[in-house]
PDB file of C-alpha atoms and ligand atoms in Angstrom:
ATOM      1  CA  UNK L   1      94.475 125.045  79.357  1.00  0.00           C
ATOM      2  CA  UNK L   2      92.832 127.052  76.698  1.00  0.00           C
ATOM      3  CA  UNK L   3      89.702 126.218  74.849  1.00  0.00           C
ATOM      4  CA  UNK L   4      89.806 127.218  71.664  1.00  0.00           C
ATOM      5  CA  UNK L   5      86.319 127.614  70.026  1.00  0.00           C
ATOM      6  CA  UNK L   6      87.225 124.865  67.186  1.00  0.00           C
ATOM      7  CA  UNK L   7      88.808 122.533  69.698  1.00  0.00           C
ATOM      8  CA  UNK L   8      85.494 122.626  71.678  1.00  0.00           C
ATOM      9  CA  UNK L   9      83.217 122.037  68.693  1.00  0.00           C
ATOM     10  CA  UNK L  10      85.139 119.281  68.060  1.00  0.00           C
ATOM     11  CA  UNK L  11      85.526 117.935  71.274  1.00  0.00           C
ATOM     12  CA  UNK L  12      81.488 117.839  71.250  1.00  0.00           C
ATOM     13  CA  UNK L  13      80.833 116.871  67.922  1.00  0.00           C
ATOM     14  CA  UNK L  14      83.002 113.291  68.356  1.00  0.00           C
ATOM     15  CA  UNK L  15      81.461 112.649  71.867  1.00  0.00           C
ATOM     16  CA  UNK L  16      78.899 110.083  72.670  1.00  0.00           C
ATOM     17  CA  UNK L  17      77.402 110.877  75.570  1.00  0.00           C
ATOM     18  CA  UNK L  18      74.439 108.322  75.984  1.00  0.00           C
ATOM     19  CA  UNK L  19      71.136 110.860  76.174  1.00  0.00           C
ATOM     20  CA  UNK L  20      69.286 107.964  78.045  1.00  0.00           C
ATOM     21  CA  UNK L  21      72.087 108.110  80.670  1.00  0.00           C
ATOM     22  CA  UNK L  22      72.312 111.786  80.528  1.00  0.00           C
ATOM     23  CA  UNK L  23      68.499 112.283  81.173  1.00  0.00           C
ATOM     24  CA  UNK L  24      69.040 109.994  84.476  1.00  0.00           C
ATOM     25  CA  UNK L  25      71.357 112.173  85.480  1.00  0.00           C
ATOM     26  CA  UNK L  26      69.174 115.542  85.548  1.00  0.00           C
ATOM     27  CA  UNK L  27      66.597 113.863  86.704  1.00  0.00           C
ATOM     28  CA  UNK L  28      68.489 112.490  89.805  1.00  0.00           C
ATOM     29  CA  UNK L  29      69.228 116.048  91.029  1.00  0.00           C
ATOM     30  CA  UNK L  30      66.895 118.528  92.010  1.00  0.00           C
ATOM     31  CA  UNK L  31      68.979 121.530  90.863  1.00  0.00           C
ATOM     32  CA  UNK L  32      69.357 120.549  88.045  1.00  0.00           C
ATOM     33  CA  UNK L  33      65.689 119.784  86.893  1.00  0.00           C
ATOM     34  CA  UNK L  34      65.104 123.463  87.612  1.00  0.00           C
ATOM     35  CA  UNK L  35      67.666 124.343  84.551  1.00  0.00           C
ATOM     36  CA  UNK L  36      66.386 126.166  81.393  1.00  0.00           C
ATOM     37  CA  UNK L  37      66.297 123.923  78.520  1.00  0.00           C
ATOM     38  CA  UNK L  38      69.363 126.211  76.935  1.00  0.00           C
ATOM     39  CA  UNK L  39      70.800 125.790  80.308  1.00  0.00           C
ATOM     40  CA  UNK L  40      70.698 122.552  80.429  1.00  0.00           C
ATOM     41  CA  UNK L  41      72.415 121.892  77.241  1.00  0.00           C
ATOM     42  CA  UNK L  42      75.275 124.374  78.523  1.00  0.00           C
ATOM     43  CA  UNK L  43      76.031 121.671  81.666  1.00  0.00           C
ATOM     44  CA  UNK L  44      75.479 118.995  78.642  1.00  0.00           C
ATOM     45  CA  UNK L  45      78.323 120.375  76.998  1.00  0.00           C
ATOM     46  CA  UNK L  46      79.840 121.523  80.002  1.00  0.00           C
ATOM     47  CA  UNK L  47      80.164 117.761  81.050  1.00  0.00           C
ATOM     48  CA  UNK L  48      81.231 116.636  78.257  1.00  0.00           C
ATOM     49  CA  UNK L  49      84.336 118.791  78.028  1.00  0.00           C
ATOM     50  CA  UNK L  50      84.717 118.212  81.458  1.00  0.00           C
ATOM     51  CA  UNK L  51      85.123 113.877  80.828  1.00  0.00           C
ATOM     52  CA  UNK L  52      86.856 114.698  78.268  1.00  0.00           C
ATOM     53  CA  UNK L  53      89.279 116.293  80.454  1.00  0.00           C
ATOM     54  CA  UNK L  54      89.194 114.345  83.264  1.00  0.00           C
ATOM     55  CA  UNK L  55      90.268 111.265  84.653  1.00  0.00           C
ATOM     56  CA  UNK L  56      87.571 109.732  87.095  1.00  0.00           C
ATOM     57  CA  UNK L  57      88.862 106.902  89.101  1.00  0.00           C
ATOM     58  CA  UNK L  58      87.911 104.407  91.034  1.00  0.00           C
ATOM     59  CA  UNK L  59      90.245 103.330  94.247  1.00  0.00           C
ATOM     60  CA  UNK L  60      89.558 101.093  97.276  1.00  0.00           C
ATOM     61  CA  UNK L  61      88.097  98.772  94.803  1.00  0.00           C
ATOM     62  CA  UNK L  62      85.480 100.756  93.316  1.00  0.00           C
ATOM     63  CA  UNK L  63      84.640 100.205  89.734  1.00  0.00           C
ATOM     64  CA  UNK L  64      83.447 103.535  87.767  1.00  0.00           C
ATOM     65  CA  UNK L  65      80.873 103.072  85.754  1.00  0.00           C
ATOM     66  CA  UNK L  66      80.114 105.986  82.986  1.00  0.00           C
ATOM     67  CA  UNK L  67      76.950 106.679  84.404  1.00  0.00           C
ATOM     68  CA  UNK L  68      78.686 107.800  87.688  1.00  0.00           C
ATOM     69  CA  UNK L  69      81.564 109.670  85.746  1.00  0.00           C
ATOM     70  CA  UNK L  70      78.637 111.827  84.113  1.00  0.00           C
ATOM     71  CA  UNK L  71      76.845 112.498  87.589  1.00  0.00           C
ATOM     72  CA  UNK L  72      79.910 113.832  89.311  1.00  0.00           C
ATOM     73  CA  UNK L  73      81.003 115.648  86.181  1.00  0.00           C
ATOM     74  CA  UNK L  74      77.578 117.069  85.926  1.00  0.00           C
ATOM     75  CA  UNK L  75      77.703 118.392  89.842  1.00  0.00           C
ATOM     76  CA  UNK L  76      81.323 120.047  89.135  1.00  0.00           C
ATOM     77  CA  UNK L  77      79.814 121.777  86.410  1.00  0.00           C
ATOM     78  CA  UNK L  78      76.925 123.783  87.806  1.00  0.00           C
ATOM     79  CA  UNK L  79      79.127 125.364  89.432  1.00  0.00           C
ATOM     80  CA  UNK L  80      80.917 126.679  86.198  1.00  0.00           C
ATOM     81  CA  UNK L  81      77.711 126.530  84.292  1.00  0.00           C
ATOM     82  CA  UNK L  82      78.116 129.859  82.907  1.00  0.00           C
ATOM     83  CA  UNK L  83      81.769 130.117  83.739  1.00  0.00           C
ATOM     84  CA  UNK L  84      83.871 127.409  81.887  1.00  0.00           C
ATOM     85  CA  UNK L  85      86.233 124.183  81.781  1.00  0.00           C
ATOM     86  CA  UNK L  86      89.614 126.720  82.303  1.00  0.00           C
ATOM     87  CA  UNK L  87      88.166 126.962  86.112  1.00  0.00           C
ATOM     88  CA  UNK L  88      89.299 123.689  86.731  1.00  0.00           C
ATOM     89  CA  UNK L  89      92.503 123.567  85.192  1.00  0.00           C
ATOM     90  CA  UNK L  90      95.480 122.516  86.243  1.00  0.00           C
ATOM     91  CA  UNK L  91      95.342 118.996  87.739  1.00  0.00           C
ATOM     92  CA  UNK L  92      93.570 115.955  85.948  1.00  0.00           C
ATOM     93  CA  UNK L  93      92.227 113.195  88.120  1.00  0.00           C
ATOM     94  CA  UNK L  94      89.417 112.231  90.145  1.00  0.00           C
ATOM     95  CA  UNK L  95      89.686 109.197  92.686  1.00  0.00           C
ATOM     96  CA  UNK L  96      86.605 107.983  94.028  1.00  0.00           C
ATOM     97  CA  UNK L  97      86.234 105.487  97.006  1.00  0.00           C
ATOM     98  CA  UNK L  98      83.220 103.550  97.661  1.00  0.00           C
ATOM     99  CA  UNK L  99      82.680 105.074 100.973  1.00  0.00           C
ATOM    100  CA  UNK L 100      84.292 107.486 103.282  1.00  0.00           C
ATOM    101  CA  UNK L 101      88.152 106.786 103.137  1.00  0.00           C
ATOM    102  CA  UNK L 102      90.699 107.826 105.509  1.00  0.00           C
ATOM    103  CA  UNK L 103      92.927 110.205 105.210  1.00  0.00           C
ATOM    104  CA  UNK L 104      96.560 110.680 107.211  1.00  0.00           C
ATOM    105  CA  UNK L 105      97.912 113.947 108.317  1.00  0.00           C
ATOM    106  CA  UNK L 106     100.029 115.389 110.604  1.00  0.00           C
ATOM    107  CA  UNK L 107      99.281 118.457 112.681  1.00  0.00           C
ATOM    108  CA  UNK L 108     100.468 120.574 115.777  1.00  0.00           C
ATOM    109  CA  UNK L 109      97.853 121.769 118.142  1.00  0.00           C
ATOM    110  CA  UNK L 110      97.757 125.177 120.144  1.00  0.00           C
ATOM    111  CA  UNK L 111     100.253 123.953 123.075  1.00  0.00           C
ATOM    112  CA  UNK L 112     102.868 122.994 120.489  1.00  0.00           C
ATOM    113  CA  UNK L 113     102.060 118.847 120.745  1.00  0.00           C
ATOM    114  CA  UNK L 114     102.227 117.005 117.263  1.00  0.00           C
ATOM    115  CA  UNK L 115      99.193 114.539 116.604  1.00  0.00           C
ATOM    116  CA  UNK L 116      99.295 112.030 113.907  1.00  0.00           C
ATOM    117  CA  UNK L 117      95.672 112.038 112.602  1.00  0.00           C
ATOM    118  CA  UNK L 118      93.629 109.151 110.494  1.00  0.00           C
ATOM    119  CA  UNK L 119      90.576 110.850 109.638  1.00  0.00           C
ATOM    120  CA  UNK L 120      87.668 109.719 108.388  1.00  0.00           C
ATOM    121  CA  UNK L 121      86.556 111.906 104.921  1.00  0.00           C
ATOM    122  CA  UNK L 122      83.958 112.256 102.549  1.00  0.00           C
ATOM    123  CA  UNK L 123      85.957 114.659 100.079  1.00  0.00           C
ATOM    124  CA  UNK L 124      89.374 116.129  99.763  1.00  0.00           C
ATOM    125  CA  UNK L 125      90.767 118.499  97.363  1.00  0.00           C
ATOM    126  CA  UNK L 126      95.054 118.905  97.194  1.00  0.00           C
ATOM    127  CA  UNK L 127      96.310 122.436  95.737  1.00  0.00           C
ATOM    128  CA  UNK L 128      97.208 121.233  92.328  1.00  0.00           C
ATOM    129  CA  UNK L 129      96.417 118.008  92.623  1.00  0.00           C
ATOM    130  CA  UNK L 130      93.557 115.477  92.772  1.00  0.00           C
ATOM    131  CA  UNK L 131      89.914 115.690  93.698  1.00  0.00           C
ATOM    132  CA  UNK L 132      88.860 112.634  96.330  1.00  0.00           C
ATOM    133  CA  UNK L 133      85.385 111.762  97.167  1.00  0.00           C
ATOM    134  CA  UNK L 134      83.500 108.962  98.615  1.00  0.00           C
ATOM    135  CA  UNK L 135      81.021 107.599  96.177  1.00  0.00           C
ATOM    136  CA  UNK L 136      78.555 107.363  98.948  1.00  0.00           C
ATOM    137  CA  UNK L 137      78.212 110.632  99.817  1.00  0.00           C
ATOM    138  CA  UNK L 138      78.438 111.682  95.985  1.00  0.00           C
ATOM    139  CA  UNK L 139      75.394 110.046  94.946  1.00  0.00           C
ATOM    140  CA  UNK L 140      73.369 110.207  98.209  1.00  0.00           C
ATOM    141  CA  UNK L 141      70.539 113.081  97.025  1.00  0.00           C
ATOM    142  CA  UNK L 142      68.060 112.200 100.344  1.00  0.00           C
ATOM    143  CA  UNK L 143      67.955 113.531 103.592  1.00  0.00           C
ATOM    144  CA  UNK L 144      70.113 116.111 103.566  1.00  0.00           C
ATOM    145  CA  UNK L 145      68.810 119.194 101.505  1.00  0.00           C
ATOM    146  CA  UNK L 146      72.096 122.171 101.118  1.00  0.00           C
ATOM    147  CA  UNK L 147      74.741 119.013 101.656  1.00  0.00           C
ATOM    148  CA  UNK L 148      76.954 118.256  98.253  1.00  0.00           C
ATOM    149  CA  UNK L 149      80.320 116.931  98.846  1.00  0.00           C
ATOM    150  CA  UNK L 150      80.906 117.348  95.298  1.00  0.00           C
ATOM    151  CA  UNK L 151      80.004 120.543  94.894  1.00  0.00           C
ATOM    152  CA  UNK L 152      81.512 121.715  97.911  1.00  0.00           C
ATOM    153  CA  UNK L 153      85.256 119.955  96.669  1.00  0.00           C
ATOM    154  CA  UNK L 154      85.364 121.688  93.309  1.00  0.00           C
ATOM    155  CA  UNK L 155      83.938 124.831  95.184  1.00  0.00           C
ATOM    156  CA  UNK L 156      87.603 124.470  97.285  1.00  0.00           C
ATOM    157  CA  UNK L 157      89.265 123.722  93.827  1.00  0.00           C
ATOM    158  CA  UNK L 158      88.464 127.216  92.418  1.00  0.00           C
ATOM    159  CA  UNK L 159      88.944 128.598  95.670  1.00  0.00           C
ATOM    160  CA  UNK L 160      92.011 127.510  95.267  1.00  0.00           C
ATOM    161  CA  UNK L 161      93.344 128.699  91.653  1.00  0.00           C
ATOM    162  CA  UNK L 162      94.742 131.392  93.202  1.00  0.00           C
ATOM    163  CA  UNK L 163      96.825 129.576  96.000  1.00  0.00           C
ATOM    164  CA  UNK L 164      95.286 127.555  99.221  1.00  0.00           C
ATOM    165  CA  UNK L 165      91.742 127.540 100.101  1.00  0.00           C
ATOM    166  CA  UNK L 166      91.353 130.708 102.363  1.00  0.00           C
ATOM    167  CA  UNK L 167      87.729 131.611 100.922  1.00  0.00           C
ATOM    168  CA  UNK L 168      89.052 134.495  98.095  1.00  0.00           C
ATOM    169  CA  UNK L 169      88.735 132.962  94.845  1.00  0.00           C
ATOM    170  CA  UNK L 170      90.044 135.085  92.071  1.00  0.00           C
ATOM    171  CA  UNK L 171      87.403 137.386  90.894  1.00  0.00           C
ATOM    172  CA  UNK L 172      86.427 138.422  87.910  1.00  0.00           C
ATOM    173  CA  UNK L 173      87.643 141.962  86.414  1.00  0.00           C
ATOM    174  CA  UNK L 174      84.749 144.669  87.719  1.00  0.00           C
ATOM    175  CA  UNK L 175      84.140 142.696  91.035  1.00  0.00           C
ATOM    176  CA  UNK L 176      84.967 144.502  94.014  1.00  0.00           C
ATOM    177  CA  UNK L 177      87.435 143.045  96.324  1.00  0.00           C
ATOM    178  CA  UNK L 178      86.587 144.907  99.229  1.00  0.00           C
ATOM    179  CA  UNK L 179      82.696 144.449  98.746  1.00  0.00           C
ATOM    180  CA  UNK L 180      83.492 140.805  98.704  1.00  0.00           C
ATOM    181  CA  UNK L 181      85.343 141.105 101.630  1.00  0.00           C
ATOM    182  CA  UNK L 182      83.177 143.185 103.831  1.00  0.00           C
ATOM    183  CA  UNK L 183      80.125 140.441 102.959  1.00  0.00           C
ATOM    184  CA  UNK L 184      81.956 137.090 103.414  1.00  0.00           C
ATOM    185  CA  UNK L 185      83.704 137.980 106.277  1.00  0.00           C
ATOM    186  CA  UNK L 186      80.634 140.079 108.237  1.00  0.00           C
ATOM    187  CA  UNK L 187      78.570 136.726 107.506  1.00  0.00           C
ATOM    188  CA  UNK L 188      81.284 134.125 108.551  1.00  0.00           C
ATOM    189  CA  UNK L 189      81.670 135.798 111.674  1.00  0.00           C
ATOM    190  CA  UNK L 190      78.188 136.567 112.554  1.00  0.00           C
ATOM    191  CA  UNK L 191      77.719 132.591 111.361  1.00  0.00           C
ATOM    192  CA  UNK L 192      80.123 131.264 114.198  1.00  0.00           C
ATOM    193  CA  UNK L 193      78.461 133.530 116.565  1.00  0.00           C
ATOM    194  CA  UNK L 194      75.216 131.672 115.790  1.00  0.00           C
ATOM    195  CA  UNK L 195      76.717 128.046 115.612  1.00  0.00           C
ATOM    196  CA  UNK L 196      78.412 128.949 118.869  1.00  0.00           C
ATOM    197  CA  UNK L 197      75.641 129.782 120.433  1.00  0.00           C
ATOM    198  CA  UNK L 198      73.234 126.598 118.871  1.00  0.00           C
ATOM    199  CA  UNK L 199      70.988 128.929 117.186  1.00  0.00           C
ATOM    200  CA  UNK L 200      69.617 127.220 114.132  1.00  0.00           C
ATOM    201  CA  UNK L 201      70.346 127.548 110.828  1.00  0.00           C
ATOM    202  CA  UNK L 202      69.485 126.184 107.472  1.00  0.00           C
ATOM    203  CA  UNK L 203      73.383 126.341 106.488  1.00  0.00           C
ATOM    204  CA  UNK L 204      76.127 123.630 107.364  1.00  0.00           C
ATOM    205  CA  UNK L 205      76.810 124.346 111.212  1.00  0.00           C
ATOM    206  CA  UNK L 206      80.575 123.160 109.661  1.00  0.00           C
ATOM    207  CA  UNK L 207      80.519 126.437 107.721  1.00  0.00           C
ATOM    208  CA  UNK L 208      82.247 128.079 110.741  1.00  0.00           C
ATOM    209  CA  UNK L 209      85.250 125.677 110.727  1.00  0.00           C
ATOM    210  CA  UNK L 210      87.206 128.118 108.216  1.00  0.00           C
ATOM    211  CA  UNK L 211      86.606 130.806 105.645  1.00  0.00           C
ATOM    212  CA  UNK L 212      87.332 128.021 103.248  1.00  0.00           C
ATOM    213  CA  UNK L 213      84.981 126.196 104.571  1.00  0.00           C
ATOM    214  CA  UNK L 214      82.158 128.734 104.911  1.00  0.00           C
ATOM    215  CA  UNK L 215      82.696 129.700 100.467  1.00  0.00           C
ATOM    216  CA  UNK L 216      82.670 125.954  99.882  1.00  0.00           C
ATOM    217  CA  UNK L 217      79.851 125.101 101.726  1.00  0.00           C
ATOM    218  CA  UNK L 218      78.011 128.431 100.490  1.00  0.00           C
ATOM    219  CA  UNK L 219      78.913 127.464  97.684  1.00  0.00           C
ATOM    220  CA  UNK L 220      76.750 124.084  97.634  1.00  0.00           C
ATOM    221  CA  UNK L 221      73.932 125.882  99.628  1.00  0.00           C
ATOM    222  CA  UNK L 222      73.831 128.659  96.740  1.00  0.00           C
ATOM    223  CA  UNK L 223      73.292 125.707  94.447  1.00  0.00           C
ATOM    224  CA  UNK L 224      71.370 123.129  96.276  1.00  0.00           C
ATOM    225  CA  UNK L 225      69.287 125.691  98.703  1.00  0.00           C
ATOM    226  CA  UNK L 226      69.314 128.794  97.602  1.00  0.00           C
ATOM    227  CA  UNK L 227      66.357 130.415  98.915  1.00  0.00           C
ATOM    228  CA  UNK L 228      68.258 129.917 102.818  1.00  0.00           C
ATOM    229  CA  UNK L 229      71.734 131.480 101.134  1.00  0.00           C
ATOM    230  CA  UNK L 230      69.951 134.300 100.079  1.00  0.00           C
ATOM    231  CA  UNK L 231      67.503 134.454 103.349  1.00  0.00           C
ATOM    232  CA  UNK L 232      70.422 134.339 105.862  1.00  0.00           C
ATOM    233  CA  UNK L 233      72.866 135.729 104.131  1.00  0.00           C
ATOM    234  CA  UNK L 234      71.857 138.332 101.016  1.00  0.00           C
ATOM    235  CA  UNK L 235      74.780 139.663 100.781  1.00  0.00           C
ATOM    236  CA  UNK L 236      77.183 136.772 100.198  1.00  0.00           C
ATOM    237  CA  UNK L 237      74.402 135.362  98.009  1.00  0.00           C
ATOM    238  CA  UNK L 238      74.751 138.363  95.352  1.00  0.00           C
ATOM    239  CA  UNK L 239      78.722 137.979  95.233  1.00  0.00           C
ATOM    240  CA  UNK L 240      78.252 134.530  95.052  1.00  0.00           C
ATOM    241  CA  UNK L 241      75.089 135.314  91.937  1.00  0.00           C
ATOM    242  CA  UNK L 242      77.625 137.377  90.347  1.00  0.00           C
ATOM    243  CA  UNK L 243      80.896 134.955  90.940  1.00  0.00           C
ATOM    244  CA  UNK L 244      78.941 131.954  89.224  1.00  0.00           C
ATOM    245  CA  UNK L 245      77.266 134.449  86.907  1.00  0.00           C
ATOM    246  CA  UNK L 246      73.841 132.628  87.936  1.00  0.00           C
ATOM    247  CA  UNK L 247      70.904 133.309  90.272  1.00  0.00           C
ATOM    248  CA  UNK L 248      69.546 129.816  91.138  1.00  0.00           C
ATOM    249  CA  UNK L 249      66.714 131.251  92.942  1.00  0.00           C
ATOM    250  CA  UNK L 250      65.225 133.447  90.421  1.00  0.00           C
ATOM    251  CA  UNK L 251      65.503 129.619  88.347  1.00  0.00           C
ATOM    252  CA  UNK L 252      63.550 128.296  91.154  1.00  0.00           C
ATOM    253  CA  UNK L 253      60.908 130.766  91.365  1.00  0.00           C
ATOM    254  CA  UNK L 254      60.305 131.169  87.843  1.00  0.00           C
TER     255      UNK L 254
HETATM  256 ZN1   ZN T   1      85.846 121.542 102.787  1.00  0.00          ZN
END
């Protein structure tokens, strides 16, 4: 999908995105009240593009209302805030369940023995396919500071634009492949040491199931608490600043 610069103005010009709603929506999350005003037009337009897009649906007999469409559409974007829509190309849809939903899967443990496993899951993101969260752990901002399951499931889709989640998204030309390297996987191993050992940490303890895991959750931590990302971690935190081409705690701090 390519955005051409006409198809874009006109995509924005014929949209009606109710400001009243809109205004709920920044002021609902804390990351985003910290936005520039020129920022926060960007994830305006960026969300608008992005429902244009989209399909956001509701399954397990949830009903979507618009004003939920534009708060999970607005979370997707800061990630691609100063990136844009072609990030999350290739698939279309959205489901949304009320609540955690269950997911079915078949694996093979370490001695060779085949499990058939129901799941509970509060997000889910197929290669190629859709996004799936629970509307309950979308909208839940309380409690929980660094926790996003929506960030964290579009973090795994562009993870994944260059084949399954392994923590590598494709860089941008100048980045340094190595240097990206060297930081994420120094940190995710020093990280498991730590969660191994019950030291504490500001940062998802389920960070150390999987380099996947440890970019997508540093990925909502670099957005939600940013000040920790960069504290524990400084080095992941500038490849992840120059990944998202933003540096959320220099927004927080000034
Ligand atoms: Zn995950």
């Amino acid at each position: 999908m390519w955005f051409s610069t006409w198809r874009r103005e006109r995509i924005l010009r014929r949209s009606a995105l109710d400001e009243c709603a809109w205004r709920a929506v920044i002021d609902r999350y804390p990351f985003t009240r910290t936005l520039s005003g020129e920022e926060q037009i960007r994830l305006r337009e960026q969300t608008v593009l992005f429902l244009h897009e989209k399909s956001i649906v509701g399954a397990g007999g949830l009903v979507v209302r618009d004003e939920m469409r534009m708060c999970i559409a607005a979370q997707a974007c800061m990630l691609i805030l100063n990136l844009n829509l072609d990030y999350y190309r290739g698939w279309v849809e959205v489901i949304v369940y009320p609540d955690e939903f269950v997911a079915e899967y078949d694996t093979v443990d370490e001695d060779g023995i085949a499990h058939h496993v129901e799941a509970p899951m509060t997000g889910e993101s197929w290669l190629e396919g859709p996004v799936i969260l629970s509307w309950a752990d979308a909208e839940l901002r309380s409690g929980n500071p660094g926790y996003n399951v929506v960030i964290h499931e579009f973090a795994h889709k562009i993870d994944m634009l260059n084949g399954a989640a392994n923590g590598f998204p494709p860089l941008h030309a100048g980045m340094d492949r190595a240097a990206w390297s060297r930081a994420f996987g120094a940190a995710f191993k020093n990280f498991r040491g730590r969660v191994a050992r019950g030291e504490p940490t500001a940062i998802d303890p389920y960070a150390a199931e999987h380099p996947a895991e440890f970019f997508a959750v540093l990925s909502e931590a670099f957005i939600e608490t940013p000040a920790a990302v960069r504290a524990e971690y400084g080095e992941v935190y500038r490849q992840l600043a120059e990944f998202y081409r933003q540096d959320p705690v220099e927004r927080v701090e000034t």
